[in-house]
Amino acid sequence: MTNEQKRNFLLYSAGRLVSLIGTGVQMIALPLYILDLTGSGTLMGTFSLLSMLPGLIFSPIAGVLGDRRNRKKIMVNMDYLRGIIILFMAYSAYQGWMSIAFIFTAQVFISILDSVFGGSTNAMLPDLVPIEFLTKANSLNSSINGISNIIGPILGGIIYGFGGIKVVFLINGISFVISAISEMFITYVPHFEGKQKISFKSMFSDIKEGLVFIRGRKGLKELLLFALVVNFLMAPILTIVLPYVLRQEIGFTSEQYGITQSSFTVGILIGSILIGTIFSKSNPKKSMTLGLTVEAVMFFIISGLFFPNIVTKFGGASWTFLIILYINLMIIGVSNAFINIPIDTNMQKMTPTNVRSRVFTVLGLIAQGAVPVGMQIYGILLDLMKGYQIALFASIVSVIVIILFLKIAPEETFNPKPVSEEA
């Protein structure tokens, strides 16, 4: 990489790190504040929905903006706007104006701004670094996500405990402004000439163009279908079944359960570091195959750990059981990095910059859209079956899906040519 590319990547990474840590601080503190204020679990759930759903719905439009407008300007402006909104929330809390309705309304806007920020920044990365550095850049990016997911919630709990919600908003708002200032110094040449006209008609046409592009690329379609099915099957195991089993069936304390929540993120961070250093030049198919195999084995082991006789053997909600579970979940996080980083890199290689934002947001919408459906179904199943039965069934089905994917997916899925090399 040239010195300018290194500087750009450093500024890009620093901006994302500060933004994501600030988001993590607020996302852990606000539900606590809502619970302290109202004592309502339903309102906490509503806040979680508002944190995700508006951005998910808006993501295709965010993709169009990322392809038709300067991605650097979007990145900077979204950080400034989020900073202003959150600083106003700090002022409102200080003045005593804060209400649940105000928090929910602000969160809808923040969720949409998050979506626009993500749609541009994810597509911007391949424009900042040379193609041969892309895998390492994605691993560093994943490490930043992991670090922020560990530091943000920890800081959020500490800051909220000592300073209250006013200080949380103040620190988070300032963090977004600092992030925006750092991003302003990125040297970035837009991928188009002039200003692209956007109308409702052109917006729907652009979204359709992204869908048509995906449909015309077998490698992308295979990755999307695989991500859709695996997210549907396995994501709810970690977000719905695991908490239910640990708290309701095994009887972990809230402190023990809290400790397990860092395991997956720590694993992703370790995996990202390994890919960015030791395995940076490994064959993507070998990395993905290794990650998928290890992840499948670990899910089978965790399913086995949930069996009542195994739980009893380890003394129920004991620290021995927690340590064994923590190690297994951490290994799943490591293997997840070995799967997702090559997938992200390959998608970037397969997608030209002029449609990259639209394609990525459509891919994300479809792949992530399966998660809430899976969560709802698994939640219903938990009233009808034991957690270990659901985990075992999902593990068996996922192994079948993995075998089919590795057998059927074309070579382009694992080792795509960069777009510039194709006719």
Short mmCIF file of C-alpha atoms in Angstrom, two decimals:
data_model
loop_
_atom_site.label_atom_id
_atom_site.label_comp_id
_atom_site.label_asym_id
_atom_site.label_seq_id
_atom_site.Cartn_x
_atom_site.Cartn_y
_atom_site.Cartn_z
CA MET A 1 0.00 0.00 0.00
CA THR A 2 1.06 3.58 -0.60
CA ASN A 3 1.43 6.00 2.30
CA GLU A 4 -1.80 7.75 1.26
CA GLN A 5 -3.70 4.45 1.23
CA LYS A 6 -2.34 3.58 4.68
CA ARG A 7 -3.36 6.99 6.01
CA ASN A 8 -6.84 6.70 4.48
CA PHE A 9 -7.37 3.24 5.93
CA LEU A 10 -6.16 4.39 9.36
CA LEU A 11 -8.56 7.35 9.35
CA TYR A 12 -11.40 5.14 8.08
CA SER A 13 -10.74 2.54 10.79
CA ALA A 14 -10.37 5.12 13.56
CA GLY A 15 -13.66 6.74 12.56
CA ARG A 16 -15.48 3.41 12.60
CA LEU A 17 -13.95 2.39 15.93
CA VAL A 18 -15.02 5.59 17.70
CA SER A 19 -18.51 5.46 16.15
CA LEU A 20 -19.06 1.80 17.04
CA ILE A 21 -17.80 2.17 20.62
CA GLY A 22 -20.11 5.17 21.07
CA THR A 23 -23.02 3.16 19.69
CA GLY A 24 -22.16 0.25 22.01
CA VAL A 25 -22.10 2.58 25.03
CA GLN A 26 -25.56 3.91 24.24
CA MET A 27 -27.09 0.56 23.22
CA ILE A 28 -26.30 -0.98 26.61
CA ALA A 29 -27.16 2.11 28.68
CA LEU A 30 -30.48 3.09 27.10
CA PRO A 31 -32.31 -0.22 27.77
CA LEU A 32 -31.08 -0.02 31.40
CA TYR A 33 -32.40 3.54 31.63
CA ILE A 34 -35.76 2.51 30.14
CA LEU A 35 -35.99 -0.38 32.59
CA ASP A 36 -35.07 1.88 35.55
CA LEU A 37 -37.60 4.48 34.40
CA THR A 38 -40.54 2.19 33.62
CA GLY A 39 -39.78 -1.33 34.88
CA SER A 40 -41.28 -2.59 31.62
CA GLY A 41 -39.71 -5.44 29.67
CA THR A 42 -42.13 -4.75 26.82
CA LEU A 43 -40.80 -1.22 26.40
CA MET A 44 -37.25 -2.59 26.44
CA GLY A 45 -38.23 -5.00 23.66
CA THR A 46 -39.86 -2.17 21.72
CA PHE A 47 -36.66 -0.15 21.97
CA SER A 48 -34.64 -3.12 20.64
CA LEU A 49 -37.06 -3.41 17.71
CA LEU A 50 -36.77 0.31 16.94
CA SER A 51 -32.98 -0.02 17.06
CA MET A 52 -33.02 -2.57 14.25
CA LEU A 53 -36.20 -2.44 12.15
CA PRO A 54 -36.14 1.15 10.71
CA GLY A 55 -32.55 0.70 9.52
CA LEU A 56 -33.34 -2.69 8.03
CA ILE A 57 -36.35 -1.31 6.12
CA PHE A 58 -34.39 1.74 4.96
CA SER A 59 -31.29 -0.25 3.92
CA PRO A 60 -32.15 -0.57 0.18
CA ILE A 61 -32.52 3.23 -0.05
CA ALA A 62 -29.28 3.60 1.91
CA GLY A 63 -27.66 1.43 -0.76
CA VAL A 64 -28.89 3.71 -3.55
CA LEU A 65 -27.52 6.77 -1.73
CA GLY A 66 -24.18 5.00 -1.29
CA ASP A 67 -23.93 4.40 -5.04
CA ARG A 68 -25.26 7.81 -6.16
CA ARG A 69 -23.58 10.11 -3.67
CA ASN A 70 -20.05 10.66 -2.35
CA ARG A 71 -19.49 7.88 0.22
CA LYS A 72 -16.99 9.89 2.22
CA LYS A 73 -19.42 12.81 2.56
CA ILE A 74 -22.18 10.42 3.63
CA MET A 75 -19.85 8.86 6.23
CA VAL A 76 -18.92 12.27 7.65
CA ASN A 77 -22.43 13.74 7.55
CA MET A 78 -24.05 10.71 9.20
CA ASP A 79 -21.58 10.93 12.08
CA TYR A 80 -22.23 14.67 12.49
CA LEU A 81 -26.02 14.18 12.38
CA ARG A 82 -25.93 11.33 14.91
CA GLY A 83 -23.66 13.40 17.12
CA ILE A 84 -26.03 16.40 17.01
CA ILE A 85 -29.10 14.26 17.78
CA ILE A 86 -27.40 12.53 20.71
CA LEU A 87 -25.97 15.78 22.12
CA PHE A 88 -29.50 17.20 21.98
CA MET A 89 -30.65 14.10 23.90
CA ALA A 90 -27.98 14.89 26.51
CA TYR A 91 -29.26 18.46 26.77
CA SER A 92 -32.86 17.20 27.04
CA ALA A 93 -31.90 14.77 29.81
CA TYR A 94 -30.09 17.58 31.65
CA GLN A 95 -33.14 19.86 31.35
CA GLY A 96 -35.51 17.09 32.46
CA TRP A 97 -37.37 16.92 29.11
CA MET A 98 -36.50 13.28 28.48
CA SER A 99 -39.46 10.95 27.89
CA ILE A 100 -39.94 7.45 26.49
CA ALA A 101 -41.70 8.84 23.40
CA PHE A 102 -38.76 11.21 22.79
CA ILE A 103 -36.23 8.37 23.18
CA PHE A 104 -38.15 6.10 20.79
CA THR A 105 -38.52 8.86 18.18
CA ALA A 106 -34.81 9.71 18.36
CA GLN A 107 -33.90 6.03 18.09
CA VAL A 108 -35.88 5.66 14.85
CA PHE A 109 -33.84 8.48 13.27
CA ILE A 110 -30.56 7.12 14.66
CA SER A 111 -31.37 3.64 13.29
CA ILE A 112 -31.96 5.09 9.82
CA LEU A 113 -28.76 7.16 9.99
CA ASP A 114 -26.88 4.02 11.11
CA SER A 115 -28.20 2.25 8.01
CA VAL A 116 -27.08 5.03 5.66
CA PHE A 117 -23.66 5.15 7.36
CA GLY A 118 -23.21 1.38 7.06
CA GLY A 119 -24.41 1.23 3.45
CA SER A 120 -21.71 3.67 2.36
CA THR A 121 -18.80 2.71 4.61
CA ASN A 122 -19.02 -1.02 3.86
CA ALA A 123 -18.94 -0.31 0.13
CA MET A 124 -16.20 2.31 0.51
CA LEU A 125 -13.52 0.03 1.94
CA PRO A 126 -12.53 -1.69 -1.37
CA ASP A 127 -12.06 1.80 -2.89
CA LEU A 128 -9.48 2.71 -0.22
CA VAL A 129 -7.13 -0.28 -0.31
CA PRO A 130 -5.50 -2.35 -3.08
CA ILE A 131 -7.23 -5.62 -3.97
CA GLU A 132 -4.37 -7.74 -2.59
CA PHE A 133 -4.80 -6.08 0.83
CA LEU A 134 -8.59 -6.58 0.96
CA THR A 135 -8.61 -9.75 3.07
CA LYS A 136 -6.31 -8.18 5.66
CA ALA A 137 -8.37 -4.97 5.61
CA ASN A 138 -11.57 -6.94 6.23
CA SER A 139 -9.93 -8.85 9.08
CA LEU A 140 -8.83 -5.55 10.66
CA ASN A 141 -12.33 -4.20 10.12
CA SER A 142 -13.78 -7.26 11.82
CA SER A 143 -11.31 -6.79 14.69
CA ILE A 144 -12.55 -3.21 15.10
CA ASN A 145 -16.13 -4.49 15.27
CA GLY A 146 -15.08 -7.05 17.87
CA ILE A 147 -13.15 -4.54 20.00
CA SER A 148 -16.05 -2.08 19.92
CA ASN A 149 -18.54 -4.83 20.83
CA ILE A 150 -16.42 -5.67 23.88
CA ILE A 151 -15.45 -2.15 25.00
CA GLY A 152 -18.73 -0.34 24.18
CA PRO A 153 -21.08 -2.36 26.43
CA ILE A 154 -18.54 -2.43 29.29
CA LEU A 155 -18.08 1.36 29.13
CA GLY A 156 -21.84 1.83 28.75
CA GLY A 157 -22.55 -0.01 32.00
CA ILE A 158 -19.78 1.81 33.89
CA ILE A 159 -20.63 5.29 32.57
CA TYR A 160 -24.36 4.83 33.17
CA GLY A 161 -23.71 3.52 36.68
CA PHE A 162 -21.50 6.45 37.68
CA GLY A 163 -22.82 9.37 35.63
CA GLY A 164 -26.34 8.49 34.53
CA ILE A 165 -27.90 8.76 31.08
CA LYS A 166 -26.89 12.45 30.67
CA VAL A 167 -23.20 11.57 30.70
CA VAL A 168 -23.77 8.58 28.38
CA PHE A 169 -25.42 10.83 25.79
CA LEU A 170 -22.74 13.52 26.19
CA ILE A 171 -19.82 11.11 25.70
CA ASN A 172 -21.53 9.31 22.81
CA GLY A 173 -22.44 12.55 21.02
CA ILE A 174 -18.87 13.85 21.34
CA SER A 175 -17.52 10.51 20.05
CA PHE A 176 -19.53 10.85 16.83
CA VAL A 177 -18.30 14.41 16.27
CA ILE A 178 -14.66 13.31 16.81
CA SER A 179 -15.25 10.43 14.39
CA ALA A 180 -16.62 12.80 11.73
CA ILE A 181 -13.64 15.15 12.09
CA SER A 182 -11.19 12.27 11.63
CA GLU A 183 -13.05 11.03 8.52
CA MET A 184 -12.92 14.48 6.90
CA PHE A 185 -9.18 13.99 6.30
CA ILE A 186 -9.69 10.84 4.18
CA THR A 187 -8.63 11.36 0.57
CA TYR A 188 -11.41 9.80 -1.48
CA VAL A 189 -12.25 10.05 -5.18
CA PRO A 190 -15.94 9.31 -5.88
CA HIS A 191 -16.69 6.38 -8.20
CA PHE A 192 -18.77 8.60 -10.54
CA GLU A 193 -18.50 11.93 -12.29
CA GLY A 194 -20.70 14.81 -11.14
CA LYS A 195 -23.81 14.57 -8.99
CA GLN A 196 -26.15 11.67 -9.67
CA LYS A 197 -29.83 12.60 -9.89
CA ILE A 198 -32.11 10.71 -7.51
CA SER A 199 -35.91 10.46 -7.75
CA PHE A 200 -38.42 7.93 -6.46
CA LYS A 201 -38.53 6.34 -9.90
CA SER A 202 -34.74 6.15 -10.23
CA MET A 203 -34.47 4.88 -6.64
CA PHE A 204 -36.71 1.87 -7.30
CA SER A 205 -34.91 1.35 -10.60
CA ASP A 206 -31.56 1.35 -8.78
CA ILE A 207 -32.77 -1.15 -6.17
CA LYS A 208 -34.03 -3.37 -8.99
CA GLU A 209 -30.64 -3.05 -10.69
CA GLY A 210 -28.98 -4.35 -7.52
CA LEU A 211 -31.35 -7.35 -7.45
CA VAL A 212 -30.76 -8.04 -11.15
CA PHE A 213 -27.00 -7.95 -10.58
CA ILE A 214 -27.27 -10.51 -7.75
CA ARG A 215 -29.52 -12.73 -9.87
CA GLY A 216 -26.98 -12.69 -12.69
CA ARG A 217 -24.07 -13.81 -10.50
CA LYS A 218 -24.25 -17.45 -9.47
CA GLY A 219 -21.48 -17.02 -6.90
CA LEU A 220 -23.33 -14.18 -5.14
CA LYS A 221 -26.62 -16.08 -5.25
CA GLU A 222 -25.02 -19.12 -3.63
CA LEU A 223 -23.47 -16.99 -0.87
CA LEU A 224 -26.78 -15.19 -0.27
CA LEU A 225 -28.81 -18.39 -0.12
CA PHE A 226 -26.29 -19.99 2.23
CA ALA A 227 -26.22 -16.93 4.54
CA LEU A 228 -30.02 -16.79 4.53
CA VAL A 229 -30.46 -20.43 5.58
CA VAL A 230 -27.62 -20.50 8.12
CA ASN A 231 -28.73 -17.22 9.74
CA PHE A 232 -32.26 -18.61 9.99
CA LEU A 233 -31.05 -21.86 11.55
CA MET A 234 -28.16 -20.85 13.81
CA ALA A 235 -28.44 -17.16 14.80
CA PRO A 236 -31.50 -17.82 17.04
CA ILE A 237 -29.56 -20.58 18.82
CA LEU A 238 -27.21 -17.92 20.20
CA THR A 239 -29.80 -15.16 20.71
CA ILE A 240 -32.90 -17.09 21.86
CA VAL A 241 -32.17 -20.73 22.77
CA LEU A 242 -28.86 -20.13 24.59
CA PRO A 243 -30.19 -17.42 26.97
CA TYR A 244 -33.33 -19.47 27.67
CA VAL A 245 -31.42 -22.67 28.41
CA LEU A 246 -28.82 -20.96 30.60
CA ARG A 247 -31.29 -18.92 32.64
CA GLN A 248 -34.45 -21.07 32.70
CA GLU A 249 -33.29 -24.66 32.29
CA ILE A 250 -29.81 -24.62 33.89
CA GLY A 251 -30.21 -21.69 36.28
CA PHE A 252 -27.20 -19.46 35.57
CA THR A 253 -27.05 -16.26 37.60
CA SER A 254 -27.24 -12.96 35.74
CA GLU A 255 -23.47 -12.49 36.39
CA GLN A 256 -22.66 -15.92 34.91
CA TYR A 257 -24.89 -15.27 31.94
CA GLY A 258 -23.28 -11.87 31.41
CA ILE A 259 -19.84 -13.47 31.27
CA THR A 260 -20.93 -15.87 28.50
CA GLN A 261 -22.05 -12.92 26.35
CA SER A 262 -18.49 -11.80 25.70
CA SER A 263 -17.31 -15.25 24.53
CA PHE A 264 -18.53 -15.08 20.93
CA THR A 265 -17.18 -11.55 20.39
CA VAL A 266 -13.79 -12.46 21.91
CA GLY A 267 -13.66 -15.44 19.52
CA ILE A 268 -14.43 -13.24 16.50
CA LEU A 269 -11.67 -10.85 17.57
CA ILE A 270 -9.15 -13.70 17.87
CA GLY A 271 -10.23 -15.16 14.51
CA SER A 272 -9.95 -11.76 12.83
CA ILE A 273 -6.42 -11.29 14.16
CA LEU A 274 -5.42 -14.79 12.97
CA ILE A 275 -6.79 -14.15 9.46
CA GLY A 276 -5.16 -10.73 9.29
CA THR A 277 -1.75 -12.16 10.22
CA ILE A 278 -1.08 -15.90 9.92
CA PHE A 279 -3.86 -16.81 7.46
CA SER A 280 -4.00 -13.61 5.38
CA LYS A 281 -2.90 -15.41 2.19
CA SER A 282 -4.76 -18.67 2.76
CA ASN A 283 -7.08 -20.07 0.09
CA PRO A 284 -10.58 -18.66 0.87
CA LYS A 285 -12.23 -22.04 0.25
CA LYS A 286 -9.92 -23.73 2.77
CA SER A 287 -10.57 -20.99 5.35
CA MET A 288 -14.33 -21.21 4.89
CA THR A 289 -14.33 -25.02 4.93
CA LEU A 290 -12.26 -25.06 8.12
CA GLY A 291 -14.49 -22.46 9.76
CA LEU A 292 -17.73 -24.21 8.76
CA THR A 293 -16.45 -27.61 9.92
CA VAL A 294 -15.25 -26.36 13.31
CA GLU A 295 -18.42 -24.32 13.85
CA ALA A 296 -20.64 -27.33 13.08
CA VAL A 297 -18.67 -29.53 15.51
CA MET A 298 -18.87 -26.89 18.26
CA PHE A 299 -22.64 -26.52 17.88
CA PHE A 300 -22.98 -30.31 18.24
CA ILE A 301 -20.86 -30.18 21.40
CA ILE A 302 -22.94 -27.34 22.84
CA SER A 303 -26.14 -29.27 22.02
CA GLY A 304 -24.68 -32.20 23.94
CA LEU A 305 -23.74 -29.98 26.90
CA PHE A 306 -27.39 -28.93 27.20
CA PHE A 307 -28.59 -32.54 27.75
CA PRO A 308 -29.89 -32.80 31.37
CA ASN A 309 -27.61 -35.70 32.35
CA ILE A 310 -24.53 -33.82 31.05
CA VAL A 311 -25.58 -30.65 32.91
CA THR A 312 -25.96 -32.71 36.11
CA LYS A 313 -22.55 -34.32 35.58
CA PHE A 314 -20.90 -30.88 35.51
CA GLY A 315 -22.78 -29.74 38.61
CA GLY A 316 -25.49 -27.69 36.95
CA ALA A 317 -24.87 -23.92 36.91
CA SER A 318 -21.28 -24.34 38.08
CA TRP A 319 -18.24 -22.31 37.12
CA THR A 320 -16.71 -25.46 35.59
CA PHE A 321 -19.68 -25.74 33.26
CA LEU A 322 -19.47 -22.01 32.46
CA ILE A 323 -15.76 -22.24 31.53
CA ILE A 324 -16.38 -25.22 29.22
CA LEU A 325 -19.30 -23.43 27.58
CA TYR A 326 -17.30 -20.20 27.28
CA ILE A 327 -14.46 -21.97 25.45
CA ASN A 328 -16.89 -23.63 23.05
CA LEU A 329 -18.67 -20.35 22.27
CA MET A 330 -15.33 -18.58 21.83
CA ILE A 331 -14.22 -21.24 19.31
CA ILE A 332 -17.52 -20.71 17.43
CA GLY A 333 -16.62 -17.00 17.29
CA VAL A 334 -13.14 -17.81 15.89
CA SER A 335 -14.63 -20.12 13.24
CA ASN A 336 -17.26 -17.49 12.40
CA ALA A 337 -14.46 -15.05 11.51
CA PHE A 338 -12.92 -17.72 9.23
CA ILE A 339 -16.29 -17.91 7.45
CA ASN A 340 -17.44 -14.30 7.30
CA ILE A 341 -14.20 -12.50 6.42
CA PRO A 342 -13.61 -14.55 3.22
CA ILE A 343 -17.31 -14.17 2.34
CA ASP A 344 -17.15 -10.37 2.79
CA THR A 345 -13.92 -10.19 0.77
CA ASN A 346 -15.33 -12.32 -2.05
CA MET A 347 -18.51 -10.26 -2.22
CA GLN A 348 -16.41 -7.11 -2.51
CA LYS A 349 -14.35 -8.67 -5.30
CA MET A 350 -17.45 -9.84 -7.18
CA THR A 351 -19.24 -6.50 -7.05
CA PRO A 352 -18.20 -3.41 -9.04
CA THR A 353 -18.02 -0.16 -7.10
CA ASN A 354 -20.88 1.54 -9.01
CA VAL A 355 -23.46 -0.94 -7.64
CA ARG A 356 -21.67 -2.11 -4.49
CA SER A 357 -23.75 -0.20 -1.92
CA ARG A 358 -27.03 -1.38 -3.44
CA VAL A 359 -25.89 -4.97 -3.76
CA PHE A 360 -24.52 -5.10 -0.20
CA THR A 361 -27.61 -3.55 1.39
CA VAL A 362 -29.94 -5.87 -0.55
CA LEU A 363 -27.78 -8.85 0.46
CA GLY A 364 -27.82 -7.70 4.08
CA LEU A 365 -31.57 -7.10 4.06
CA ILE A 366 -32.33 -10.57 2.73
CA ALA A 367 -29.75 -12.39 4.87
CA GLN A 368 -30.58 -10.54 8.11
CA GLY A 369 -34.32 -10.53 7.38
CA ALA A 370 -34.35 -14.27 8.10
CA VAL A 371 -33.09 -13.76 11.66
CA PRO A 372 -36.26 -12.21 13.20
CA VAL A 373 -38.35 -14.95 11.56
CA GLY A 374 -36.07 -17.63 13.00
CA MET A 375 -36.14 -15.97 16.42
CA GLN A 376 -39.93 -15.96 16.46
CA ILE A 377 -40.15 -19.62 15.42
CA TYR A 378 -37.54 -20.75 17.95
CA GLY A 379 -39.31 -18.78 20.67
CA ILE A 380 -42.52 -20.70 19.94
CA LEU A 381 -40.65 -24.01 19.82
CA LEU A 382 -39.17 -23.37 23.28
CA ASP A 383 -42.72 -23.62 24.67
CA LEU A 384 -43.11 -27.03 23.01
CA MET A 385 -39.65 -28.61 23.23
CA LYS A 386 -36.50 -28.57 25.36
CA GLY A 387 -33.67 -26.26 24.36
CA TYR A 388 -31.18 -29.09 23.79
CA GLN A 389 -33.62 -30.77 21.38
CA ILE A 390 -33.95 -27.61 19.30
CA ALA A 391 -30.16 -27.02 19.31
CA LEU A 392 -29.48 -30.61 18.23
CA PHE A 393 -32.04 -30.50 15.43
CA ALA A 394 -30.70 -27.15 14.13
CA SER A 395 -27.12 -28.50 14.25
CA ILE A 396 -28.06 -31.56 12.18
CA VAL A 397 -29.88 -29.49 9.55
CA SER A 398 -27.01 -26.98 9.38
CA VAL A 399 -24.49 -29.77 8.69
CA ILE A 400 -26.64 -30.91 5.74
CA VAL A 401 -26.78 -27.31 4.46
CA ILE A 402 -22.99 -26.88 4.83
CA ILE A 403 -22.25 -30.11 2.95
CA LEU A 404 -24.60 -29.10 0.12
CA PHE A 405 -23.08 -25.60 -0.04
CA LEU A 406 -19.48 -26.87 -0.23
CA LYS A 407 -20.46 -29.45 -2.85
CA ILE A 408 -22.73 -27.36 -5.09
CA ALA A 409 -21.32 -23.82 -4.89
CA PRO A 410 -19.24 -22.84 -7.97
CA GLU A 411 -15.55 -21.99 -7.72
CA GLU A 412 -16.47 -18.32 -8.22
CA THR A 413 -18.09 -18.38 -4.77
CA PHE A 414 -14.75 -19.16 -3.10
CA ASN A 415 -12.12 -17.69 -5.44
CA PRO A 416 -13.77 -14.95 -7.53
CA LYS A 417 -11.86 -12.87 -10.00
CA PRO A 418 -11.81 -9.17 -9.18
CA VAL A 419 -14.41 -7.33 -11.26
CA SER A 420 -11.75 -5.42 -13.20
CA GLU A 421 -10.38 -8.74 -14.51
CA GLU A 422 -13.70 -9.86 -15.98
CA ALA A 423 -15.00 -9.14 -19.41
#
